[in-house]
Amino acid sequence: MYLSFLFGFLAGFLDLSSSFVIAPRAVGPKSSLQALPADDDHDLALMTAFTNRYAKVSNTYMCSEPSVTAVVIKGLADHKATLGAPLCPCRFYEDKEAEVKVGYWNCPCVPMRERHECHCMLFLTPDNAFAGESQEISLEDVKTHGNV
């Protein structure tokens, strides 16, 4: 069963043309002065935007089954909210906080950045049998299909 996940900058502000590692952010209550959606929606929106942008930049496609994509994005968003970084939700970790600091499994993980190998099936190469035709998913589709 695939878990949910995601990342955290607005796609327009992120330069995805070069390799990068997402640095953990401080975890804690958001300022009441910020005009942001509820925490769940905010991190979910960030991870959805990241996924859409990274798929296009990396020339990868989302899974033909939208629930796979949605559940992984939700897992990334959950980790972004609780750990401060989009740790891959499809793996087991003895110590998630330690893994976040190492950064190897923070999305996009090292295998994805180096070899286009996404264990979660979030970013699939065009020749993958499970690759769909889309490089984009809406926030509403993530919310709808992510409740598996």
PDB file of C-alpha atoms in Angstrom:
ATOM      1  CA  MET A   1       0.000   0.000   0.000  1.00  0.00           C
ATOM      2  CA  TYR A   2       1.389   3.364  -0.933  1.00  0.00           C
ATOM      3  CA  LEU A   3       1.547   6.085   1.662  1.00  0.00           C
ATOM      4  CA  SER A   4       1.343   9.797   1.077  1.00  0.00           C
ATOM      5  CA  PHE A   5       4.091  12.443   0.766  1.00  0.00           C
ATOM      6  CA  LEU A   6       5.271  15.776  -0.760  1.00  0.00           C
ATOM      7  CA  PHE A   7       7.622  18.783  -0.771  1.00  0.00           C
ATOM      8  CA  GLY A   8       7.496  22.456  -0.131  1.00  0.00           C
ATOM      9  CA  PHE A   9       8.075  25.543  -2.238  1.00  0.00           C
ATOM     10  CA  LEU A  10       5.738  27.084  -4.743  1.00  0.00           C
ATOM     11  CA  ALA A  11       6.670  25.740  -8.144  1.00  0.00           C
ATOM     12  CA  GLY A  12       7.125  29.190  -9.596  1.00  0.00           C
ATOM     13  CA  PHE A  13       9.809  30.058  -7.062  1.00  0.00           C
ATOM     14  CA  LEU A  14      11.722  26.833  -7.412  1.00  0.00           C
ATOM     15  CA  ASP A  15      14.523  26.285  -9.898  1.00  0.00           C
ATOM     16  CA  LEU A  16      14.160  22.618 -10.743  1.00  0.00           C
ATOM     17  CA  SER A  17      16.610  22.677 -13.618  1.00  0.00           C
ATOM     18  CA  SER A  18      19.509  21.772 -11.359  1.00  0.00           C
ATOM     19  CA  SER A  19      19.946  19.120  -8.711  1.00  0.00           C
ATOM     20  CA  PHE A  20      18.762  20.182  -5.318  1.00  0.00           C
ATOM     21  CA  VAL A  21      17.973  18.860  -1.903  1.00  0.00           C
ATOM     22  CA  ILE A  22      15.032  20.168   0.044  1.00  0.00           C
ATOM     23  CA  ALA A  23      16.228  21.502   3.348  1.00  0.00           C
ATOM     24  CA  PRO A  24      14.095  20.758   6.385  1.00  0.00           C
ATOM     25  CA  ARG A  25      12.108  23.674   7.729  1.00  0.00           C
ATOM     26  CA  ALA A  26      11.321  24.428  11.319  1.00  0.00           C
ATOM     27  CA  VAL A  27       8.276  22.513  12.485  1.00  0.00           C
ATOM     28  CA  GLY A  28       5.813  24.383  14.606  1.00  0.00           C
ATOM     29  CA  PRO A  29       2.714  26.531  14.527  1.00  0.00           C
ATOM     30  CA  LYS A  30       2.417  28.873  11.587  1.00  0.00           C
ATOM     31  CA  SER A  31       2.136  32.574  12.243  1.00  0.00           C
ATOM     32  CA  SER A  32      -1.439  33.793  12.540  1.00  0.00           C
ATOM     33  CA  LEU A  33      -0.449  36.706  10.289  1.00  0.00           C
ATOM     34  CA  GLN A  34       0.116  34.482   7.246  1.00  0.00           C
ATOM     35  CA  ALA A  35      -2.695  34.416   4.714  1.00  0.00           C
ATOM     36  CA  LEU A  36      -2.391  30.688   4.042  1.00  0.00           C
ATOM     37  CA  PRO A  37      -4.917  27.877   3.856  1.00  0.00           C
ATOM     38  CA  ALA A  38      -5.227  25.451   6.746  1.00  0.00           C
ATOM     39  CA  ASP A  39      -1.955  23.587   7.438  1.00  0.00           C
ATOM     40  CA  ASP A  40      -3.165  20.411   5.728  1.00  0.00           C
ATOM     41  CA  ASP A  41      -4.221  22.268   2.601  1.00  0.00           C
ATOM     42  CA  HIS A  42      -1.113  24.454   2.571  1.00  0.00           C
ATOM     43  CA  ASP A  43       1.395  21.585   2.601  1.00  0.00           C
ATOM     44  CA  LEU A  44      -0.813  19.562   0.265  1.00  0.00           C
ATOM     45  CA  ALA A  45      -0.970  22.481  -2.190  1.00  0.00           C
ATOM     46  CA  LEU A  46       2.813  22.954  -2.000  1.00  0.00           C
ATOM     47  CA  MET A  47       3.506  19.290  -2.624  1.00  0.00           C
ATOM     48  CA  THR A  48       0.990  19.143  -5.479  1.00  0.00           C
ATOM     49  CA  ALA A  49       2.616  22.180  -7.124  1.00  0.00           C
ATOM     50  CA  PHE A  50       6.063  20.648  -6.622  1.00  0.00           C
ATOM     51  CA  THR A  51       4.947  17.328  -8.133  1.00  0.00           C
ATOM     52  CA  ASN A  52       3.473  19.006 -11.202  1.00  0.00           C
ATOM     53  CA  ARG A  53       6.551  21.138 -11.785  1.00  0.00           C
ATOM     54  CA  TYR A  54       9.089  18.376 -11.148  1.00  0.00           C
ATOM     55  CA  ALA A  55       7.291  15.958 -13.488  1.00  0.00           C
ATOM     56  CA  LYS A  56       7.562  18.476 -16.310  1.00  0.00           C
ATOM     57  CA  VAL A  57      11.179  19.425 -15.615  1.00  0.00           C
ATOM     58  CA  SER A  58      12.303  15.804 -15.252  1.00  0.00           C
ATOM     59  CA  ASN A  59      10.220  14.611 -18.246  1.00  0.00           C
ATOM     60  CA  THR A  60       8.440  12.044 -16.111  1.00  0.00           C
ATOM     61  CA  TYR A  61       4.773  11.118 -15.858  1.00  0.00           C
ATOM     62  CA  MET A  62       2.406  10.279 -13.065  1.00  0.00           C
ATOM     63  CA  CYS A  63       0.965   6.838 -12.544  1.00  0.00           C
ATOM     64  CA  SER A  64      -2.000   5.897 -14.738  1.00  0.00           C
ATOM     65  CA  GLU A  65      -3.929   5.205 -11.521  1.00  0.00           C
ATOM     66  CA  PRO A  66      -4.570   8.658  -9.947  1.00  0.00           C
ATOM     67  CA  SER A  67      -4.990   7.252  -6.433  1.00  0.00           C
ATOM     68  CA  VAL A  68      -1.326   6.148  -6.416  1.00  0.00           C
ATOM     69  CA  THR A  69      -0.183   9.679  -7.223  1.00  0.00           C
ATOM     70  CA  ALA A  70      -2.616  11.254  -4.750  1.00  0.00           C
ATOM     71  CA  VAL A  71      -1.694   8.990  -1.843  1.00  0.00           C
ATOM     72  CA  VAL A  72       2.033   9.596  -2.355  1.00  0.00           C
ATOM     73  CA  ILE A  73       1.497  13.364  -2.513  1.00  0.00           C
ATOM     74  CA  LYS A  74      -0.549  13.219   0.687  1.00  0.00           C
ATOM     75  CA  GLY A  75       2.214  11.251   2.383  1.00  0.00           C
ATOM     76  CA  LEU A  76       4.817  13.805   1.327  1.00  0.00           C
ATOM     77  CA  ALA A  77       2.612  16.615   2.604  1.00  0.00           C
ATOM     78  CA  ASP A  78       2.163  14.829   5.929  1.00  0.00           C
ATOM     79  CA  HIS A  79       5.919  14.421   6.303  1.00  0.00           C
ATOM     80  CA  LYS A  80       6.476  18.034   5.265  1.00  0.00           C
ATOM     81  CA  ALA A  81       4.075  19.155   7.985  1.00  0.00           C
ATOM     82  CA  THR A  82       5.327  16.851  10.741  1.00  0.00           C
ATOM     83  CA  LEU A  83       9.036  16.514   9.924  1.00  0.00           C
ATOM     84  CA  GLY A  84       9.724  19.736   8.051  1.00  0.00           C
ATOM     85  CA  ALA A  85      10.772  17.927   4.863  1.00  0.00           C
ATOM     86  CA  PRO A  86       9.072  15.716   2.262  1.00  0.00           C
ATOM     87  CA  LEU A  87      10.553  12.402   3.348  1.00  0.00           C
ATOM     88  CA  CYS A  88       9.595   9.537   1.035  1.00  0.00           C
ATOM     89  CA  PRO A  89       6.402   8.002   2.473  1.00  0.00           C
ATOM     90  CA  CYS A  90       6.911   4.648   0.782  1.00  0.00           C
ATOM     91  CA  ARG A  91       9.717   3.427   2.999  1.00  0.00           C
ATOM     92  CA  PHE A  92      10.069   2.332   6.614  1.00  0.00           C
ATOM     93  CA  TYR A  93      12.441   4.323   8.824  1.00  0.00           C
ATOM     94  CA  GLU A  94      13.717   3.487  12.300  1.00  0.00           C
ATOM     95  CA  ASP A  95      14.240   7.222  12.902  1.00  0.00           C
ATOM     96  CA  LYS A  96      12.446   9.582  10.515  1.00  0.00           C
ATOM     97  CA  GLU A  97      14.028  12.719  11.973  1.00  0.00           C
ATOM     98  CA  ALA A  98      17.511  11.319  11.369  1.00  0.00           C
ATOM     99  CA  GLU A  99      16.590  10.358   7.798  1.00  0.00           C
ATOM    100  CA  VAL A 100      15.356  13.886   7.113  1.00  0.00           C
ATOM    101  CA  LYS A 101      18.723  15.281   8.217  1.00  0.00           C
ATOM    102  CA  VAL A 102      20.607  12.890   5.943  1.00  0.00           C
ATOM    103  CA  GLY A 103      18.409  13.978   3.021  1.00  0.00           C
ATOM    104  CA  TYR A 104      18.872  10.866   0.881  1.00  0.00           C
ATOM    105  CA  TRP A 105      15.163   9.983   0.901  1.00  0.00           C
ATOM    106  CA  ASN A 106      13.799  13.553   0.863  1.00  0.00           C
ATOM    107  CA  CYS A 107      11.756  13.985  -2.312  1.00  0.00           C
ATOM    108  CA  PRO A 108      13.059  14.021  -4.932  1.00  0.00           C
ATOM    109  CA  CYS A 109      15.286  11.321  -3.502  1.00  0.00           C
ATOM    110  CA  VAL A 110      18.814  10.609  -4.680  1.00  0.00           C
ATOM    111  CA  PRO A 111      17.793   7.621  -6.870  1.00  0.00           C
ATOM    112  CA  MET A 112      15.231   9.841  -8.613  1.00  0.00           C
ATOM    113  CA  ARG A 113      17.627  12.731  -9.121  1.00  0.00           C
ATOM    114  CA  GLU A 114      20.467  10.518 -10.328  1.00  0.00           C
ATOM    115  CA  ARG A 115      18.744   7.706 -12.246  1.00  0.00           C
ATOM    116  CA  HIS A 116      15.061   8.665 -12.632  1.00  0.00           C
ATOM    117  CA  GLU A 117      14.078   5.776 -10.330  1.00  0.00           C
ATOM    118  CA  CYS A 118      11.070   6.616  -8.163  1.00  0.00           C
ATOM    119  CA  HIS A 119      10.197   3.825  -5.734  1.00  0.00           C
ATOM    120  CA  CYS A 120       6.822   5.489  -4.993  1.00  0.00           C
ATOM    121  CA  MET A 121       5.739   5.509  -8.641  1.00  0.00           C
ATOM    122  CA  LEU A 122       5.161   9.255  -8.421  1.00  0.00           C
ATOM    123  CA  PHE A 123       7.587  10.142 -11.207  1.00  0.00           C
ATOM    124  CA  LEU A 124       7.647   7.516 -13.956  1.00  0.00           C
ATOM    125  CA  THR A 125       9.682   7.518 -17.138  1.00  0.00           C
ATOM    126  CA  PRO A 126       7.650   7.440 -20.367  1.00  0.00           C
ATOM    127  CA  ASP A 127       8.654   3.825 -21.050  1.00  0.00           C
ATOM    128  CA  ASN A 128       7.326   2.584 -17.694  1.00  0.00           C
ATOM    129  CA  ALA A 129       4.279   0.317 -18.103  1.00  0.00           C
ATOM    130  CA  PHE A 130       2.472   2.147 -15.289  1.00  0.00           C
ATOM    131  CA  ALA A 131       3.113   5.669 -16.603  1.00  0.00           C
ATOM    132  CA  GLY A 132       0.020   7.621 -17.462  1.00  0.00           C
ATOM    133  CA  GLU A 133      -0.236  10.417 -19.989  1.00  0.00           C
ATOM    134  CA  SER A 134      -0.323  13.240 -17.465  1.00  0.00           C
ATOM    135  CA  GLN A 135       2.394  15.357 -15.916  1.00  0.00           C
ATOM    136  CA  GLU A 136      -0.100  17.207 -13.771  1.00  0.00           C
ATOM    137  CA  ILE A 137      -2.671  16.543 -11.066  1.00  0.00           C
ATOM    138  CA  SER A 138      -5.025  19.068  -9.500  1.00  0.00           C
ATOM    139  CA  LEU A 139      -5.257  19.721  -5.784  1.00  0.00           C
ATOM    140  CA  GLU A 140      -8.895  18.635  -5.910  1.00  0.00           C
ATOM    141  CA  ASP A 141      -7.923  15.326  -7.529  1.00  0.00           C
ATOM    142  CA  VAL A 142      -5.319  14.767  -4.824  1.00  0.00           C
ATOM    143  CA  LYS A 143      -7.961  15.374  -2.153  1.00  0.00           C
ATOM    144  CA  THR A 144     -10.518  13.160  -3.919  1.00  0.00           C
ATOM    145  CA  HIS A 145      -8.270  10.220  -4.866  1.00  0.00           C
ATOM    146  CA  GLY A 146      -5.961  10.390  -1.863  1.00  0.00           C
ATOM    147  CA  ASN A 147      -8.446   8.969   0.625  1.00  0.00           C
ATOM    148  CA  VAL A 148      -7.692   5.315   0.015  1.00  0.00           C
TER     149      VAL A 148
END
